[in-house]
XYZ file of C-alpha atoms in Angstrom:
551
model
C 107.278 122.582 114.186
C 108.309 126.351 112.526
C 109.959 126.062 109.345
C 113.065 127.784 110.420
C 113.670 125.051 113.322
C 112.949 122.214 111.582
C 115.209 123.367 108.663
C 117.958 123.925 111.696
C 117.664 120.726 113.009
C 117.784 118.570 109.578
C 120.604 120.629 107.951
C 122.958 121.532 110.822
C 125.771 119.082 109.940
C 125.359 120.036 105.758
C 126.875 117.452 104.862
C 126.917 116.347 100.740
C 125.543 113.283 99.644
C 127.031 113.233 95.898
C 130.511 113.960 95.911
C 130.548 114.784 92.381
C 127.848 117.112 92.581
C 125.991 114.945 89.865
C 122.759 116.341 91.653
C 121.884 119.946 92.743
C 122.688 119.362 96.282
C 123.485 122.247 97.704
C 122.067 123.346 100.860
C 120.395 126.531 98.974
C 118.649 122.937 97.014
C 117.538 121.088 99.843
C 116.427 124.079 101.823
C 114.228 124.813 98.981
C 112.624 121.734 98.939
C 112.740 120.870 102.241
C 110.019 123.658 102.246
C 108.166 122.630 99.684
C 107.960 119.425 101.314
C 106.163 120.682 104.610
C 104.280 123.018 102.751
C 102.535 119.911 101.358
C 102.529 117.898 104.731
C 100.682 120.909 106.198
C 98.333 121.101 103.494
C 97.320 117.665 103.272
C 97.073 117.681 107.442
C 99.596 114.736 108.119
C 99.932 116.020 111.503
C 96.806 116.327 112.763
C 94.873 112.417 111.330
C 95.155 111.638 108.003
C 92.496 109.375 105.527
C 93.815 106.818 103.305
C 92.649 108.727 100.522
C 94.658 112.038 101.766
C 97.891 110.036 102.703
C 97.728 108.956 98.451
C 97.364 112.202 97.316
C 99.903 113.632 100.104
C 102.411 110.811 97.758
C 101.174 111.718 94.604
C 101.781 116.038 94.973
C 105.609 115.297 97.145
C 106.720 113.468 94.026
C 108.362 110.449 92.723
C 110.731 109.703 95.375
C 107.681 109.490 98.018
C 105.217 107.700 95.544
C 107.730 104.959 95.122
C 107.418 104.943 98.956
C 104.157 104.158 98.818
C 104.159 101.925 96.232
C 106.359 99.938 98.291
C 104.075 100.361 101.652
C 100.824 99.002 99.915
C 102.675 95.666 100.084
C 103.826 96.031 103.551
C 100.235 94.981 104.993
C 102.501 94.508 108.369
C 103.543 98.307 108.935
C 99.830 99.809 107.256
C 96.422 99.284 108.479
C 94.806 96.687 105.098
C 92.638 100.432 104.344
C 95.632 101.882 103.597
C 97.492 99.616 101.748
C 94.413 98.934 99.556
C 94.542 102.935 98.881
C 98.036 103.039 97.906
C 97.774 99.986 95.565
C 96.087 102.824 93.242
C 99.977 104.036 93.313
C 100.978 101.739 90.785
C 98.215 102.740 88.163
C 98.918 105.365 85.869
C 100.372 108.758 87.212
C 99.116 112.383 85.040
C 100.935 112.469 81.481
C 103.104 115.848 80.800
C 102.025 117.365 77.365
C 103.566 115.648 74.462
C 104.988 118.877 73.898
C 107.489 118.769 77.007
C 108.584 115.152 76.516
C 109.308 116.355 72.612
C 111.659 119.222 74.037
C 113.077 116.228 76.509
C 114.088 114.277 73.415
C 115.170 117.351 71.427
C 117.590 117.789 74.655
C 119.087 115.042 74.238
C 119.474 113.925 70.727
C 119.190 117.076 69.228
C 116.471 118.801 66.669
C 118.400 117.614 63.785
C 119.294 114.547 64.699
C 115.691 113.048 66.145
C 114.556 113.783 62.380
C 117.350 111.719 60.964
C 115.832 108.696 63.655
C 112.125 108.847 64.166
C 109.975 109.261 61.112
C 107.081 109.729 63.560
C 106.035 110.363 67.101
C 103.073 109.324 68.895
C 101.233 111.996 70.896
C 99.696 109.818 73.277
C 101.993 108.311 75.957
C 101.434 104.546 75.724
C 102.119 105.153 79.708
C 102.959 107.572 82.211
C 104.673 106.471 85.906
C 106.176 108.994 88.631
C 109.477 108.449 86.551
C 108.947 108.307 82.730
C 106.870 108.237 79.626
C 106.541 105.910 77.195
C 105.449 106.822 74.156
C 105.103 104.517 70.649
C 107.265 105.932 67.923
C 108.523 104.649 64.264
C 112.121 104.931 63.186
C 113.147 106.298 59.576
C 114.055 102.498 59.242
C 110.563 101.374 59.611
C 110.623 99.715 62.879
C 107.636 100.203 65.776
C 109.571 101.452 68.991
C 108.608 102.175 72.286
C 111.070 105.293 74.049
C 111.297 105.751 77.352
C 111.316 109.471 78.070
C 112.762 110.364 81.931
C 110.285 113.218 82.874
C 112.177 116.234 83.391
C 113.738 117.645 86.505
C 113.141 114.350 87.940
C 116.261 112.794 88.780
C 117.364 115.991 90.901
C 114.467 116.093 92.686
C 114.475 112.242 93.758
C 118.212 112.607 94.976
C 117.064 115.848 96.743
C 114.430 114.240 98.615
C 116.759 111.035 99.371
C 119.234 113.158 100.532
C 116.754 114.647 102.968
C 115.829 111.308 104.021
C 119.190 110.220 104.696
C 119.951 113.228 107.198
C 116.727 112.480 108.786
C 118.066 108.481 109.323
C 121.333 109.600 110.470
C 119.932 111.701 112.871
C 116.856 109.437 114.213
C 118.893 106.232 114.585
C 121.302 108.218 117.093
C 118.659 108.879 119.021
C 116.477 106.028 119.017
C 118.591 102.832 119.991
C 117.216 98.630 120.304
C 117.559 95.476 119.141
C 114.044 96.064 117.012
C 114.920 99.333 115.710
C 115.127 99.132 111.633
C 118.101 100.460 110.293
C 117.297 103.332 108.751
C 120.346 104.200 107.557
C 120.499 101.063 105.589
C 116.570 101.183 104.267
C 118.036 104.762 102.696
C 121.031 103.618 101.424
C 119.368 100.616 99.552
C 116.359 103.770 97.971
C 119.602 105.963 97.022
C 121.111 102.086 95.797
C 117.535 101.811 93.406
C 117.112 105.238 92.660
C 120.728 105.486 90.779
C 119.663 102.203 89.319
C 116.456 103.059 88.128
C 116.961 106.606 86.792
C 120.221 105.537 84.659
C 118.121 104.190 81.369
C 122.048 102.721 80.489
C 121.443 99.995 83.341
C 118.048 99.539 82.071
C 119.701 98.657 78.789
C 121.871 96.405 80.226
C 119.522 94.656 82.179
C 117.212 93.760 79.017
C 120.148 92.272 77.459
C 120.894 90.073 79.988
C 117.523 88.868 80.764
C 117.404 87.972 77.118
C 120.315 86.108 77.455
C 119.665 84.092 80.446
C 115.895 83.736 79.078
C 116.910 82.538 75.523
C 115.877 79.169 75.546
C 112.658 79.530 77.696
C 110.218 79.746 74.874
C 107.483 81.084 77.184
C 109.939 84.421 78.552
C 111.299 87.082 76.666
C 111.767 91.017 77.167
C 111.583 93.651 74.285
C 114.706 94.166 72.369
C 117.080 96.872 72.987
C 118.138 99.364 70.155
C 121.329 100.240 72.355
C 122.704 102.975 69.953
C 119.856 105.304 70.752
C 119.749 104.821 74.870
C 121.190 106.994 76.998
C 121.112 107.927 80.835
C 117.638 109.261 80.463
C 116.456 107.803 76.951
C 115.504 103.992 76.679
C 114.344 102.903 73.158
C 113.446 99.295 72.844
C 111.259 97.283 70.631
C 107.159 97.937 70.991
C 104.998 94.852 72.172
C 101.523 94.389 71.789
C 100.378 92.421 74.435
C 97.287 92.071 76.870
C 98.271 93.195 80.451
C 98.554 90.361 82.936
C 96.104 92.339 85.191
C 92.943 91.803 82.031
C 92.148 88.595 83.211
C 88.928 88.856 81.233
C 90.534 89.243 78.317
C 93.519 86.867 78.660
C 89.977 84.133 79.251
C 88.375 85.630 76.226
C 92.095 85.033 74.100
C 91.848 81.405 75.705
C 94.619 81.259 77.987
C 94.838 78.951 81.185
C 94.940 81.318 83.363
C 96.060 78.654 85.811
C 98.856 77.592 83.193
C 99.963 81.315 83.495
C 100.656 81.858 86.842
C 102.471 78.449 87.478
C 104.967 79.518 84.577
C 105.355 83.024 85.822
C 106.102 81.524 89.437
C 108.379 79.025 88.334
C 110.291 81.294 86.099
C 110.728 84.099 88.769
C 112.064 80.957 91.177
C 114.646 80.132 88.013
C 115.491 83.571 88.342
C 116.230 83.960 92.027
C 117.454 79.912 92.455
C 119.286 79.749 89.245
C 120.575 82.872 86.903
C 120.769 85.058 90.772
C 118.867 87.902 88.302
C 115.966 88.769 89.039
C 113.354 91.313 88.386
C 112.547 93.004 91.872
C 109.290 94.615 91.026
C 107.284 92.656 88.898
C 103.624 93.701 89.424
C 101.377 93.789 87.327
C 102.232 96.446 84.693
C 105.319 95.190 84.479
C 103.986 92.307 82.796
C 102.193 91.573 79.310
C 101.001 88.616 77.559
C 101.854 87.892 73.679
C 101.134 85.321 71.055
C 101.693 82.794 73.964
C 104.279 84.238 75.861
C 105.219 86.383 79.395
C 106.808 89.591 78.109
C 108.447 91.456 80.702
C 108.789 94.997 79.485
C 110.211 97.179 82.146
C 113.426 95.846 83.842
C 114.477 99.586 85.837
C 114.897 97.634 88.967
C 116.819 93.721 88.911
C 117.744 92.006 92.424
C 121.297 90.053 92.009
C 122.203 87.405 94.312
C 125.666 85.331 94.834
C 125.522 81.984 94.617
C 125.875 82.371 98.687
C 122.602 84.065 98.812
C 121.118 81.666 96.124
C 122.007 77.991 97.625
C 120.848 80.089 101.082
C 117.570 81.451 100.118
C 116.787 77.619 98.429
C 117.500 75.887 102.024
C 115.617 78.169 103.910
C 112.395 77.921 100.417
C 112.928 74.294 101.253
C 112.814 74.058 104.698
C 109.330 76.290 105.135
C 108.469 73.782 102.395
C 109.076 70.168 104.055
C 107.842 72.196 107.539
C 110.981 71.486 109.256
C 111.825 74.135 111.834
C 115.256 72.576 112.751
C 116.264 72.801 108.844
C 114.564 76.572 108.789
C 116.781 77.087 112.049
C 120.262 75.326 110.746
C 119.601 77.273 107.250
C 119.110 81.297 108.471
C 121.962 80.317 110.537
C 124.224 79.667 107.814
C 122.435 82.446 105.731
C 123.616 85.325 108.420
C 126.086 87.495 107.581
C 126.548 88.369 111.731
C 125.187 86.039 114.519
C 125.859 86.071 118.346
C 126.064 82.758 119.395
C 126.548 82.887 122.669
C 123.523 85.361 122.841
C 120.837 82.648 120.654
C 118.374 80.883 122.898
C 118.050 77.811 120.473
C 115.487 76.137 122.236
C 112.896 79.481 122.197
C 114.369 80.031 118.263
C 112.839 76.489 117.628
C 109.565 76.840 119.418
C 109.194 80.524 117.728
C 110.066 78.561 114.366
C 107.774 75.784 115.216
C 105.086 78.458 115.522
C 105.020 80.071 112.649
C 105.496 77.192 110.186
C 101.763 75.761 111.700
C 100.320 79.225 110.957
C 101.672 79.576 107.295
C 102.654 76.360 106.007
C 99.735 75.175 104.925
C 97.721 78.609 103.997
C 96.423 78.848 100.859
C 97.495 81.345 98.055
C 94.625 83.283 98.664
C 95.152 83.813 102.048
C 98.756 83.649 102.583
C 100.369 86.863 103.459
C 103.890 86.607 102.575
C 104.639 89.853 103.337
C 103.650 89.463 106.965
C 105.399 86.112 107.317
C 108.624 87.502 105.541
C 108.206 90.454 108.426
C 107.977 87.634 111.465
C 110.941 85.975 110.290
C 113.052 89.261 109.914
C 111.994 90.399 113.682
C 112.604 86.788 115.018
C 116.180 86.945 113.483
C 116.620 90.184 115.013
C 115.633 89.284 118.752
C 117.998 86.151 118.100
C 120.581 88.621 117.047
C 120.960 86.990 113.603
C 121.357 89.403 110.682
C 120.343 88.686 107.339
C 122.071 89.984 104.501
C 120.923 92.947 102.532
C 120.378 90.669 99.481
C 116.926 89.327 100.774
C 115.544 92.572 101.286
C 114.834 92.952 97.367
C 113.816 89.326 96.747
C 111.316 89.423 99.776
C 110.125 92.285 97.915
C 110.050 90.743 95.004
C 108.326 88.030 95.924
C 105.453 89.084 97.989
C 104.513 91.648 94.585
C 105.067 88.215 92.348
C 102.360 86.745 94.620
C 99.952 89.685 94.759
C 100.399 89.567 90.971
C 99.864 85.399 90.173
C 96.850 85.007 93.430
C 94.276 85.869 90.101
C 95.999 82.511 88.548
C 96.582 80.289 91.205
C 93.291 79.758 92.997
C 94.556 76.600 95.203
C 98.075 75.460 96.456
C 100.901 76.949 98.454
C 103.434 79.493 96.680
C 106.271 78.209 98.671
C 105.128 74.783 98.418
C 105.343 75.507 94.445
C 108.924 77.263 94.796
C 109.632 74.477 96.667
C 108.621 71.710 93.731
C 110.930 73.724 91.571
C 114.224 73.195 93.888
C 113.131 69.517 93.524
C 112.827 69.665 90.076
C 115.447 71.470 89.343
C 118.014 68.713 91.333
C 120.019 65.921 89.525
C 118.685 63.167 91.322
C 122.415 61.556 90.869
C 123.954 64.392 91.861
C 121.768 64.499 94.859
C 122.453 61.384 95.809
C 126.025 61.608 95.378
C 125.931 65.104 97.201
C 123.938 62.838 99.973
C 126.611 59.976 100.314
C 129.387 62.903 100.696
C 127.547 64.612 103.762
C 127.102 60.831 105.135
C 130.976 60.791 105.026
C 131.956 63.831 106.294
C 128.957 63.567 109.236
C 130.738 59.925 109.562
C 134.490 61.623 109.888
C 133.679 64.009 111.983
C 131.805 61.720 114.493
C 134.856 59.636 114.709
C 137.240 62.481 115.186
C 134.842 63.969 117.805
C 134.824 60.487 119.733
C 138.603 59.926 119.368
C 138.773 63.846 121.104
C 136.212 62.752 123.905
C 138.082 59.880 124.457
C 141.280 61.660 124.655
C 139.221 64.736 127.092
C 137.595 62.138 129.387
C 141.019 60.377 130.239
C 142.609 63.566 131.141
C 139.889 64.504 133.067
C 139.627 61.094 135.303
C 143.126 61.828 135.989
C 142.579 65.272 137.302
C 139.585 64.167 139.213
C 142.003 61.306 141.136
C 144.394 64.283 141.684
C 141.506 66.246 143.456
C 142.809 68.716 140.794
C 139.366 69.177 138.520
C 137.317 72.287 138.876
C 134.090 73.150 137.397
C 132.610 76.578 136.013
C 128.565 76.183 135.050
C 127.005 78.985 134.268
C 122.873 78.348 133.710
C 121.699 80.038 130.732
C 118.247 82.271 131.747
C 119.335 82.855 135.255
C 119.896 86.339 134.879
C 116.447 87.656 135.621
C 115.523 85.195 138.392
C 118.983 86.211 140.300
C 118.005 90.205 139.510
C 114.675 89.297 141.496
C 116.329 87.679 144.318
C 118.797 90.822 144.346
C 115.721 93.243 144.924
C 113.942 90.939 147.540
C 117.588 90.699 149.726
C 117.786 94.939 148.982
C 114.279 95.239 150.447
C 115.124 92.758 153.240
C 118.434 94.392 153.945
C 116.632 98.000 154.333
C 113.916 96.482 156.435
C 116.606 95.496 158.981
C 118.119 98.443 159.064
C 115.003 100.638 159.478
C 114.304 98.083 162.396
C 117.623 98.254 164.402
C 117.238 102.402 163.469
C 113.942 101.950 165.728
C 115.456 100.198 168.142
C 118.545 101.894 168.929
C 116.437 105.622 168.889
C 114.219 103.956 171.229
C 117.046 103.213 173.998
C 118.343 106.281 173.120
C 115.477 108.039 174.818
C 116.497 106.777 177.963
C 120.076 108.033 177.726
C 120.146 111.967 179.186
C 121.345 114.196 176.964
C 121.763 118.362 176.874
C 120.747 118.769 172.909
C 116.966 117.914 172.226
C 114.767 118.253 169.391
C 111.111 118.193 170.095
C 111.823 117.223 173.282
C 113.327 114.413 172.014
C 117.539 113.647 172.224
C 118.818 114.802 168.976
C 120.566 111.163 168.265
C 117.254 109.317 168.722
C 115.064 112.290 166.667
C 117.932 111.530 163.536
C 117.276 108.037 164.312
C 113.677 107.743 164.182
C 114.104 110.272 160.731
C 115.948 107.891 159.014
C 114.128 105.160 159.862
C 110.801 107.042 158.684
C 112.159 107.887 155.183
C 113.921 104.375 154.980
C 110.093 102.831 155.723
C 108.551 105.371 153.029
C 111.257 104.146 150.793
C 110.223 100.383 150.849
C 106.793 100.716 151.196
C 106.427 102.885 148.281
C 108.842 100.522 145.651
C 106.785 97.756 147.005
C 103.741 99.617 145.518
C 105.570 100.427 142.898
C 107.129 97.606 141.669
C 104.245 95.286 143.063
């Protein structure tokens, strides 16, 4: 597609994404960015077939927004082939760092050169880490404390905002053109990307996350996070305690230092279950680059993306995990329906829903962690609920992504056992036996009350029905579920038979008309007979073609 045509197609509506104009999202700016994107896509020959290596390189060249998308796709083996996922995993590694002069200039733009000298005694020119969004440098404050300074890359917020603005326009147009129950809601995906962008590029939110995470885990001896220097933080600069530890990805060094890998994996997973099910405040991107081990503690060092679950969502998700853990398709069905924010009860085929859940649980329930593809499992759950007209809450997306990422993180540590079973054990251990017994008694009492009320109602209705039956007033309105398809086929058969009868009638009638004398003839045949034969021929041809085409 030529450049001008593509630009005209995307910017026809010309809507602004940010009403406050915090970012440069004008038509001119977005057009310039789109031209840059299109030239890079053509450079990597995306439209003529692209290798996994070229795909990764293209996302890196396109910028941080596309790197984030690539990082997400690397865990989605149900969307991309495995070879592409393995190549995209390299996007989790560090990006090429910016020069120290560029980062120092960014700090001076934030604090001012004079105040910088009052705050920092020294800043290490070599970065501790360099990601697509920010770069981290080790520094020493004038007070002598060693800190890590996270500095946002200059111009990255504007570029990411422009990219998401373009994605929003494309998603809106694609959603209008492509309809269907299996169609992913692209608008929701882009809106989630926008929300994540606003959270991840505002380091004051990350400072809040660090403080809340520390408060919620203050009684957990083996989980911690860096201390925040709140007075030195801003939207684009985060100053926190410097953590010197072993990356959780460095398995050999952990073993060398005497750590038990199985214990690390189990503690990490159990605490992650606590974050999701108890706190409702969890790390949404727990990949190995965000986790260190120091002095017997697991340290989360990057809390830029956090997920939240309401009490209702926590209970619903816990019910789903419990149902999977006990291999109960009926409990899983009830949990999914109660967890849903929207469902069409009249369109749900409960028997088929249960059968599909039985198959899914038998496929995934007993799989070991090394072989379990949670991304594919969750994708199957989403596909099944969509086909059954059941809409799950948006919060399930961040939970699913977090669990998929955590599964990849702990796979070198837990060699056997089922990840769902481990989370389910956390649910059981977290329950108070007395509270569980009390809840069970309350549920039983409620069930008995509903049953008694239902029996009395049934007796009343049956008496009324018998009275109407004896008076000849009872009428039955019955609907046979699943009868639409057979009736449609039967209707087609009847239509063909009707056409065949009409064809036969036309042939017979036209043949009889031949013997009736008439002055108007066509090729020696009376006109009425000719048109009768012609109509019979056309209808015959239609029936034959329809039979051949439809089988």
